[in-house]
PDB file of C-alpha atoms and ligand atoms in Angstrom:
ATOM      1  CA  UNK A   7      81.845 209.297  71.529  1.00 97.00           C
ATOM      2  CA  UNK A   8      83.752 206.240  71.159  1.00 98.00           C
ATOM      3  CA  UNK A   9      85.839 204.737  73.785  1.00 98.00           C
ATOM      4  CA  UNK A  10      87.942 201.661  72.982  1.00 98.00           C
ATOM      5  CA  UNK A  11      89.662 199.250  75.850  1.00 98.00           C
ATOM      6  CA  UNK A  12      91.643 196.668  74.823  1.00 97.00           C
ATOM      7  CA  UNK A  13      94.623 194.241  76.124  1.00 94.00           C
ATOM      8  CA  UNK A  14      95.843 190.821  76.833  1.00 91.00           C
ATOM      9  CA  UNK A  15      92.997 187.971  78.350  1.00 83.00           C
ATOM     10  CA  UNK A  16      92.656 188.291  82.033  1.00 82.00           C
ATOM     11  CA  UNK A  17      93.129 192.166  82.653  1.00 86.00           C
ATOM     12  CA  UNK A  18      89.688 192.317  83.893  1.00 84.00           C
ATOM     13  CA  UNK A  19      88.679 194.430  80.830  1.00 90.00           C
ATOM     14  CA  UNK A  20      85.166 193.139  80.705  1.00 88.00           C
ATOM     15  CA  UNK A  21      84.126 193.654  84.150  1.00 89.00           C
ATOM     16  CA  UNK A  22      85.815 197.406  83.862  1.00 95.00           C
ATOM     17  CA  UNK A  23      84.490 198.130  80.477  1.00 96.00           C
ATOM     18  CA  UNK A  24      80.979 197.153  81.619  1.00 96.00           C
ATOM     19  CA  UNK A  25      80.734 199.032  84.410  1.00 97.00           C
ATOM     20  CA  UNK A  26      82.503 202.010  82.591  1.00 98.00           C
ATOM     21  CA  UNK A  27      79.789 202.530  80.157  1.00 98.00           C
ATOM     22  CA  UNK A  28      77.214 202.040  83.127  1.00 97.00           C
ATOM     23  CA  UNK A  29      78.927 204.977  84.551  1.00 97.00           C
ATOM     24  CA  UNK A  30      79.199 207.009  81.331  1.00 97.00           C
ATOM     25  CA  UNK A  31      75.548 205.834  79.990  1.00 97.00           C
ATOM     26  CA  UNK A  32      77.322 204.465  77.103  1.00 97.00           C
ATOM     27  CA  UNK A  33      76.362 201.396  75.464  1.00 96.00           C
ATOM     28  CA  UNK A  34      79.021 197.972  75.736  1.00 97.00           C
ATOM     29  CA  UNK A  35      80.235 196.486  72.892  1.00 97.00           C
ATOM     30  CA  UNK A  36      81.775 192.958  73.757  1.00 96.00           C
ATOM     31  CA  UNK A  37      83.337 191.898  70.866  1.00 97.00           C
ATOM     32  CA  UNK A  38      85.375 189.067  72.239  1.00 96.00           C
ATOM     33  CA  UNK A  39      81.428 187.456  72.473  1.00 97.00           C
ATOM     34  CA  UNK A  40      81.361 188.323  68.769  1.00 98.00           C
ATOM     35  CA  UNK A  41      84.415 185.850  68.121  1.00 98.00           C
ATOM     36  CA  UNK A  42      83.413 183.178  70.557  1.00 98.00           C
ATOM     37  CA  UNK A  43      79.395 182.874  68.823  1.00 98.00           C
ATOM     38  CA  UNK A  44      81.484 182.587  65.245  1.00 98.00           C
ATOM     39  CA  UNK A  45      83.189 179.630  66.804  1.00 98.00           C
ATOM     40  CA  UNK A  46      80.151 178.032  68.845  1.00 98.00           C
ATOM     41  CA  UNK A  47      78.107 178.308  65.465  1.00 98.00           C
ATOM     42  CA  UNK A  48      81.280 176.896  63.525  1.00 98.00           C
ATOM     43  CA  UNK A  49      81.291 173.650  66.222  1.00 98.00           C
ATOM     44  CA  UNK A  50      77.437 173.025  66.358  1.00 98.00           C
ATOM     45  CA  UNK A  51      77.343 173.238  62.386  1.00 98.00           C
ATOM     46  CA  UNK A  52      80.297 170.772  62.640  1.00 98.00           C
ATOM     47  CA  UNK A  53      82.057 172.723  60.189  1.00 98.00           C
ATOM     48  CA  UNK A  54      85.663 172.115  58.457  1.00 98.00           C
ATOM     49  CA  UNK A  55      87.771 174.234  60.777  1.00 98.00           C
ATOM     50  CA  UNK A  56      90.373 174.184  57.389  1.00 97.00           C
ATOM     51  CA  UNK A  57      87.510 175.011  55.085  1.00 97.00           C
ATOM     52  CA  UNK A  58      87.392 179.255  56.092  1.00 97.00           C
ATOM     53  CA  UNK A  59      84.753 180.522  53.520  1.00 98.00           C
ATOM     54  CA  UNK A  60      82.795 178.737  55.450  1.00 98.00           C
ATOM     55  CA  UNK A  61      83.444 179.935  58.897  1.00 98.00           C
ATOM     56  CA  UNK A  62      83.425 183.610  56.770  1.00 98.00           C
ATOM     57  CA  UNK A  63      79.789 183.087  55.885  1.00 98.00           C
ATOM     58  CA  UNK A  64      78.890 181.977  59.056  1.00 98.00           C
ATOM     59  CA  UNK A  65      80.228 185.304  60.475  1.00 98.00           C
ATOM     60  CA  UNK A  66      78.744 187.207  57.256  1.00 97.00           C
ATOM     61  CA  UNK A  67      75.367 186.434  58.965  1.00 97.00           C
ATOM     62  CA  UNK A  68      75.657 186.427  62.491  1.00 97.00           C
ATOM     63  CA  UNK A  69      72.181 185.927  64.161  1.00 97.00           C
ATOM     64  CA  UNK A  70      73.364 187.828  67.026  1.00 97.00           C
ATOM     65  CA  UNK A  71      71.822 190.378  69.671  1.00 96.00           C
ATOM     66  CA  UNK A  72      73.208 192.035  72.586  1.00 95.00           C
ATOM     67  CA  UNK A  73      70.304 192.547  75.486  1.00 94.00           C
ATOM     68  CA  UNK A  74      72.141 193.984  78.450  1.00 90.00           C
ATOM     69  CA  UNK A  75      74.435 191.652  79.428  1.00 90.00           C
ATOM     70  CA  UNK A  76      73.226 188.688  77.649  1.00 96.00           C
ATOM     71  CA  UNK A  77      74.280 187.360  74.651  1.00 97.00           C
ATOM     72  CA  UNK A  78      71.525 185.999  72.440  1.00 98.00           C
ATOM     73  CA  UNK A  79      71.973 183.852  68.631  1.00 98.00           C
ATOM     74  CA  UNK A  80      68.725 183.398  67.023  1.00 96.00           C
ATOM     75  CA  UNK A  81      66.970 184.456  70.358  1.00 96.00           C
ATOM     76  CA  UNK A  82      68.604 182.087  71.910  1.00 98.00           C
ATOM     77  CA  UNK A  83      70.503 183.086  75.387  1.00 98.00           C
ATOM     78  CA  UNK A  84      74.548 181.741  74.707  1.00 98.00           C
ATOM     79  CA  UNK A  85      76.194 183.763  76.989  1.00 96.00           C
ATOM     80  CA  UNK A  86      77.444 180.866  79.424  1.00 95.00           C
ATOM     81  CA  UNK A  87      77.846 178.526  76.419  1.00 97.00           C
ATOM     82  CA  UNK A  88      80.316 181.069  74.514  1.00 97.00           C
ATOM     83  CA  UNK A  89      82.662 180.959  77.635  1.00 92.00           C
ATOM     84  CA  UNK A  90      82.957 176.754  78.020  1.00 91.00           C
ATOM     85  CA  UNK A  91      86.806 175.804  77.876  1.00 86.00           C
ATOM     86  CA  UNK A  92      85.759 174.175  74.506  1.00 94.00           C
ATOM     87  CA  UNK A  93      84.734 177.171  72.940  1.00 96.00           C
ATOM     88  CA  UNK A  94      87.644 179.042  73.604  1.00 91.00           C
ATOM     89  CA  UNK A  95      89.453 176.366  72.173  1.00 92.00           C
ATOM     90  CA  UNK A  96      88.016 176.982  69.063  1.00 96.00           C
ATOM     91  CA  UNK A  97      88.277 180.860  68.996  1.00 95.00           C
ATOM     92  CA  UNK A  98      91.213 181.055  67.020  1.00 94.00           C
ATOM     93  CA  UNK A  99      89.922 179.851  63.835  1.00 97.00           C
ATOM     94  CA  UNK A 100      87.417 182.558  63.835  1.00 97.00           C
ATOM     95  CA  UNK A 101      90.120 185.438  64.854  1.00 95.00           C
ATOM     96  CA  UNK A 102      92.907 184.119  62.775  1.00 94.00           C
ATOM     97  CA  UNK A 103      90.178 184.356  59.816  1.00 97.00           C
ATOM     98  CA  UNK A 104      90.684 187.816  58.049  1.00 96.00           C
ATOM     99  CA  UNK A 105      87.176 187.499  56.402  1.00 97.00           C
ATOM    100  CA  UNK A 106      85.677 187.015  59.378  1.00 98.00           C
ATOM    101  CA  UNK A 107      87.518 189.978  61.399  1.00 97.00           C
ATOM    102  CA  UNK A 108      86.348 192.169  58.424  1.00 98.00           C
ATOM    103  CA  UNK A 109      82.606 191.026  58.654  1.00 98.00           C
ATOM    104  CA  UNK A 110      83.157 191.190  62.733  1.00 98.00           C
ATOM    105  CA  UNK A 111      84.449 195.070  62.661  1.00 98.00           C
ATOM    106  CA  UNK A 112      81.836 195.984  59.917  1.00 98.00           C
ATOM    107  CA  UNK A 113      79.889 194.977  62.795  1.00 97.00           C
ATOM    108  CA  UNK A 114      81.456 196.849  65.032  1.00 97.00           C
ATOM    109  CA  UNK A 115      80.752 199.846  63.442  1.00 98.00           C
ATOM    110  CA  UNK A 116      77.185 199.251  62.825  1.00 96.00           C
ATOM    111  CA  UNK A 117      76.312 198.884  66.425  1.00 94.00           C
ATOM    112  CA  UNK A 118      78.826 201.698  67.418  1.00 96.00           C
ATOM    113  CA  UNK A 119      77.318 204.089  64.396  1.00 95.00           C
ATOM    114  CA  UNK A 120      74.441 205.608  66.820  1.00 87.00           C
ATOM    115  CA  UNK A 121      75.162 206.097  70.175  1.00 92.00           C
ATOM    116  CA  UNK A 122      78.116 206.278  72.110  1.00 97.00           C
ATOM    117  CA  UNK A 123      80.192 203.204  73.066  1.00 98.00           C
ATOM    118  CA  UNK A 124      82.696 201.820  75.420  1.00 98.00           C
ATOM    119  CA  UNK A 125      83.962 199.079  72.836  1.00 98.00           C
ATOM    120  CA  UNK A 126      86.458 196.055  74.779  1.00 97.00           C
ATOM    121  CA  UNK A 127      89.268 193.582  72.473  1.00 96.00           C
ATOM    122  CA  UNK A 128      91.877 193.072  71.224  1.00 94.00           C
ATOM    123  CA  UNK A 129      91.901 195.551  67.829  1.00 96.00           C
ATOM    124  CA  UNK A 130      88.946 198.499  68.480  1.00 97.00           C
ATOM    125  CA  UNK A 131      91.593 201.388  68.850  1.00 97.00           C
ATOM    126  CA  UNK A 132      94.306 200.030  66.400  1.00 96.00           C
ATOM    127  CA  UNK A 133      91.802 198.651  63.510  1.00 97.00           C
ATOM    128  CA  UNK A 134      87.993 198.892  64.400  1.00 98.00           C
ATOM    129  CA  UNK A 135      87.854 202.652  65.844  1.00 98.00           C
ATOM    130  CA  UNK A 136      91.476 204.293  64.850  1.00 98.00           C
ATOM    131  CA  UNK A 137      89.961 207.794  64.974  1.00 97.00           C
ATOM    132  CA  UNK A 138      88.080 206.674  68.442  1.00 98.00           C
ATOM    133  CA  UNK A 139      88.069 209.829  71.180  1.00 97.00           C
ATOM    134  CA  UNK A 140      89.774 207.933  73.759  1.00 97.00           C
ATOM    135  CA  UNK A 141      91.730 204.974  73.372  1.00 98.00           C
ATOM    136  CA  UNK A 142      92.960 202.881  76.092  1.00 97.00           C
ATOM    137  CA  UNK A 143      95.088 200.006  76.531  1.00 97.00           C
ATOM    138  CA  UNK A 144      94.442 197.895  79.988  1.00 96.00           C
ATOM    139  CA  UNK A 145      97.251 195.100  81.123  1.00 94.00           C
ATOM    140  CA  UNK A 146      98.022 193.521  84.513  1.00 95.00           C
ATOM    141  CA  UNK A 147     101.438 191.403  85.006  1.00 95.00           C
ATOM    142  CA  UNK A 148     101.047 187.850  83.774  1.00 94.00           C
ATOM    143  CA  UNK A 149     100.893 186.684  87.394  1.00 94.00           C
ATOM    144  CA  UNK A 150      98.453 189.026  88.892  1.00 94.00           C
ATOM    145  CA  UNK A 151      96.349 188.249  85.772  1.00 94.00           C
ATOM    146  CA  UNK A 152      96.779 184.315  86.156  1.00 94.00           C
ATOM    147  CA  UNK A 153      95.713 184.887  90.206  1.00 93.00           C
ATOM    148  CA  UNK A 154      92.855 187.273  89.433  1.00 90.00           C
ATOM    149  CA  UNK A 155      91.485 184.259  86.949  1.00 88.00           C
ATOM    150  CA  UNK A 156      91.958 181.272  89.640  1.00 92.00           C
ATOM    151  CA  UNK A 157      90.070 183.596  92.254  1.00 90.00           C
ATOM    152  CA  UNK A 158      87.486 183.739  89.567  1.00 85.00           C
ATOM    153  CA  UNK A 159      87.375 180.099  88.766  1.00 86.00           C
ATOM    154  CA  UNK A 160      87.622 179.924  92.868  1.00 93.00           C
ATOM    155  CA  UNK A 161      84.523 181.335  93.050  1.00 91.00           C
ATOM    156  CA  UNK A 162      82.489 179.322  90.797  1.00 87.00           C
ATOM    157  CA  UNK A 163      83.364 176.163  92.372  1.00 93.00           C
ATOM    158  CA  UNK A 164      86.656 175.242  90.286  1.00 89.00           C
ATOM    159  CA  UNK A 165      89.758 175.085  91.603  1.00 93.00           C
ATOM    160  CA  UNK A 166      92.997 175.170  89.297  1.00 91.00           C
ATOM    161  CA  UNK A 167      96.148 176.014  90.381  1.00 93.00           C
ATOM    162  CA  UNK A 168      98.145 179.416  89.051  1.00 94.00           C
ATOM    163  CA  UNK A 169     100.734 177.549  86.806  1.00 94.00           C
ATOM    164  CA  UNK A 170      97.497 175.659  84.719  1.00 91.00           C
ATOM    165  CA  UNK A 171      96.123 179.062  84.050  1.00 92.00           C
ATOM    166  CA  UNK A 172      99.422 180.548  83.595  1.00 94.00           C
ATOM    167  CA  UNK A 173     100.277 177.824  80.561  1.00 92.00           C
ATOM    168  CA  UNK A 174      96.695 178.567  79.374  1.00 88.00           C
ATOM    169  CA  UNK A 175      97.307 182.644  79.498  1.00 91.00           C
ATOM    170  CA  UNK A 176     101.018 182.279  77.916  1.00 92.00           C
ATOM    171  CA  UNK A 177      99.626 180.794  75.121  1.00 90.00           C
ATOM    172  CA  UNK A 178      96.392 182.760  74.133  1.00 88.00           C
ATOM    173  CA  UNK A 179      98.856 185.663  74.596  1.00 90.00           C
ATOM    174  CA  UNK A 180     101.118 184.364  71.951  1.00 91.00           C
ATOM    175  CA  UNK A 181      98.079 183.742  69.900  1.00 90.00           C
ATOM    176  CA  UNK A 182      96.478 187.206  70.103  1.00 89.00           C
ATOM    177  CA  UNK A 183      99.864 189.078  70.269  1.00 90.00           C
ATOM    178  CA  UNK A 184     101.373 186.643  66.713  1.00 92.00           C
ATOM    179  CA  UNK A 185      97.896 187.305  65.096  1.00 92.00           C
ATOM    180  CA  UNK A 186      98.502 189.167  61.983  1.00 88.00           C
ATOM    181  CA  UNK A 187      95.611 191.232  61.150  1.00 86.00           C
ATOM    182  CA  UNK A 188      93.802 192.645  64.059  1.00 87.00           C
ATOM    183  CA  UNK A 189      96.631 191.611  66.359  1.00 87.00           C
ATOM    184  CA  UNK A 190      97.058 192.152  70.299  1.00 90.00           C
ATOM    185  CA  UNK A 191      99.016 195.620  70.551  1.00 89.00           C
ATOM    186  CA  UNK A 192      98.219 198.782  72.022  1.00 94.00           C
ATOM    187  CA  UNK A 193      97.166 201.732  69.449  1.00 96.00           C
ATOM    188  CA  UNK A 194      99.994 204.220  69.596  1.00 96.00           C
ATOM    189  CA  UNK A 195      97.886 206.945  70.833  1.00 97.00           C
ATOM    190  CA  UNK A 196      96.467 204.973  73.874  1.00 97.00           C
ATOM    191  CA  UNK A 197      96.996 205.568  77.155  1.00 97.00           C
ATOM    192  CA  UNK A 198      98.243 202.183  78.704  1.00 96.00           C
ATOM    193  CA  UNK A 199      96.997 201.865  81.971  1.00 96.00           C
ATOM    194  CA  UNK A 200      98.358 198.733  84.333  1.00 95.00           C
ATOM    195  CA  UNK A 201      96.206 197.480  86.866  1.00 94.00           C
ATOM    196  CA  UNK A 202      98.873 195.194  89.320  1.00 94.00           C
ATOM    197  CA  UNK A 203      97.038 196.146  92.454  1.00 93.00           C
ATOM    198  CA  UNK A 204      94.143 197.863  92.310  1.00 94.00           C
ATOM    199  CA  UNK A 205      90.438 196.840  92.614  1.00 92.00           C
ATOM    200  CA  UNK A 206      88.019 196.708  89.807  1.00 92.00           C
ATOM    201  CA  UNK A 207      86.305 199.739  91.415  1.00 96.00           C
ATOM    202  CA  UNK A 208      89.777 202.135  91.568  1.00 97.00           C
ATOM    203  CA  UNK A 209      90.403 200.884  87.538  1.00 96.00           C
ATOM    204  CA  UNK A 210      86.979 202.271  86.832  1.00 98.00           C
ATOM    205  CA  UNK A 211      87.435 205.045  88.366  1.00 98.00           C
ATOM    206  CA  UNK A 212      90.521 205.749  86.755  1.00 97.00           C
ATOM    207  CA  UNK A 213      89.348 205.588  83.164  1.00 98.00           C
ATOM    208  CA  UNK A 214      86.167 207.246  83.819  1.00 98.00           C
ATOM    209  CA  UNK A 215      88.581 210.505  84.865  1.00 97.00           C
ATOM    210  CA  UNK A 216      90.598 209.590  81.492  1.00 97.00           C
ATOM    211  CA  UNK A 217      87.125 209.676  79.261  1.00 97.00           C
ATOM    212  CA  UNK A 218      85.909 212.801  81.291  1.00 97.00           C
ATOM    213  CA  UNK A 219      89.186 214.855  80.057  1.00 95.00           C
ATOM    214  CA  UNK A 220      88.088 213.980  76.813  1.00 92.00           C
ATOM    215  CA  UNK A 221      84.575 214.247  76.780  1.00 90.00           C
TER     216      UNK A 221
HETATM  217  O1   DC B  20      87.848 188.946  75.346  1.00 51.81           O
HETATM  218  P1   DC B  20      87.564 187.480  75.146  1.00 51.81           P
HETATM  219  O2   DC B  20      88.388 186.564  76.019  1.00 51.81           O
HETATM  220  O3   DC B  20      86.116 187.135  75.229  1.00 51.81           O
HETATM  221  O4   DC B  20      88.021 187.195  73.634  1.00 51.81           O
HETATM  222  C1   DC B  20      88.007 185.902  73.101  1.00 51.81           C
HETATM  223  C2   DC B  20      89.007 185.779  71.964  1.00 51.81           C
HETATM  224  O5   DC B  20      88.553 186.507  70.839  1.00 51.81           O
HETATM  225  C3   DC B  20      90.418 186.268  72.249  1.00 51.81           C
HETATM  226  O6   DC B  20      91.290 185.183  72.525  1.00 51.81           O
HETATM  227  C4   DC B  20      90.869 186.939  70.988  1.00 51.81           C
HETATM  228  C5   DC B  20      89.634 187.146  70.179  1.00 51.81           C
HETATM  229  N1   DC B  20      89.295 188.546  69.989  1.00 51.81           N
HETATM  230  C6   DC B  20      89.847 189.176  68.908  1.00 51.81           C
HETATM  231  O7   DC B  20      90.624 188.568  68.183  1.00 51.81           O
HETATM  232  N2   DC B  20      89.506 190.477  68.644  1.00 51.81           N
HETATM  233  C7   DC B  20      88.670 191.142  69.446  1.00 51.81           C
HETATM  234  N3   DC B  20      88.346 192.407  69.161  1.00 51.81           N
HETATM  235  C8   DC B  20      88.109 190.502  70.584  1.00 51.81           C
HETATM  236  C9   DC B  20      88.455 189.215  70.831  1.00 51.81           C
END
């Protein structure tokens, strides 16, 4: 079975999707991780952002591996680097690239082709998985998401304020939503659910009813 989240940065997907497939015994597919390791690989081969082939055959033959929640290139563990401010600068050449979204949900498939998946983004129930079981669309209010990231950031010793984050948010949402292929929308046979006051634990529990229905 195949179980696709996706929606806008800062819904709390990943935390949710993890610990959805935890509760389902599902693997996790994080395929925003499979975006960011195109673009740290792009930046330590010092590569012509303007030059895509080359960013394509970078993501042709992604060293990557998924062990638990680690995120490993050529062995190596990236899954800290992959989240640095500068990386997510970069993302956008790699998801803006249609060569390397192809290569990325050719991917996708590959790992989701044997056992059963909760798969998080941005495109796994419009392009990746259209025929996926259950298909779900997760959003918070811009706000609520901008506060839920500062508390974050709170927490590992950085303080911002909302309105930084906010700017930051606006404009990765414009990027995701403008993006042409593989763009930010909700499949029109998900179920949108929006999480503006509930805990990570209530959202959980809430989709894993949604996927039980289905299952
Ligand atoms: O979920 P995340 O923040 O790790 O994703 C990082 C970026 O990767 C996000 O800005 C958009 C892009 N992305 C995408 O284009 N398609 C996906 N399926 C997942 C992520």
């Amino acid at each position: 079975m195949i179980v696709t989240i996706d929606g806008p940065a800062g819904a709390g997907k990943s935390t949710v999707a993890r610990q959805l497939a935890d509760k389902l015994g599902f693997d996790f597919l994080d395929t925003g991780a499979m975006y960011r390791c195109v673009a740290l690989l792009g930046s330590r081969q010092q590569i012509d952002w303007a030059d895509q082939p080359a960013l394509a055959a970078i993501a042709a033959a992604l060293p990557l591996e998924f062990d638990g929640a680690r995120v490993l290139l050529e062995g190596e563990d990236v899954s800290a680097e992959i989240r640095t401010p500068e990386v997510t600068a970069l993302i956008h050449y790699a998801a803006d690239n249609t060569q390397v979204r192809e290569a990325m949900v050719a991917l996708q498939r590959k790992l989701a082709a044997e056992d059963d998946v909760v798969t998080e983004g941005r495109d796994q129930g419009t392009v990746a998985f259209p025929h996926a079981e259950c298909k779900i669309f997760l959003s918070a209010s811009a706000e609520e998401r901008a506060k839920r990231r500062v508390e974050q950031m709170r927490q590992a010793g950085k303080e911002v304020s909302v309105e930084q984050v906010l700017e930051q948010q606006n404009l990765r949402d414009q990027q995701d939503e403008a993006r042409e292929v593989g763009g930010l929308k909700a499949a029109d046979d998900a179920l949108v659910v929006i999480t503006d006051g509930m805990r990570a634990f209530e959202v959980v529990e809430h989709l894993e009813r949604l996927v039980r229905i289905r299952m």
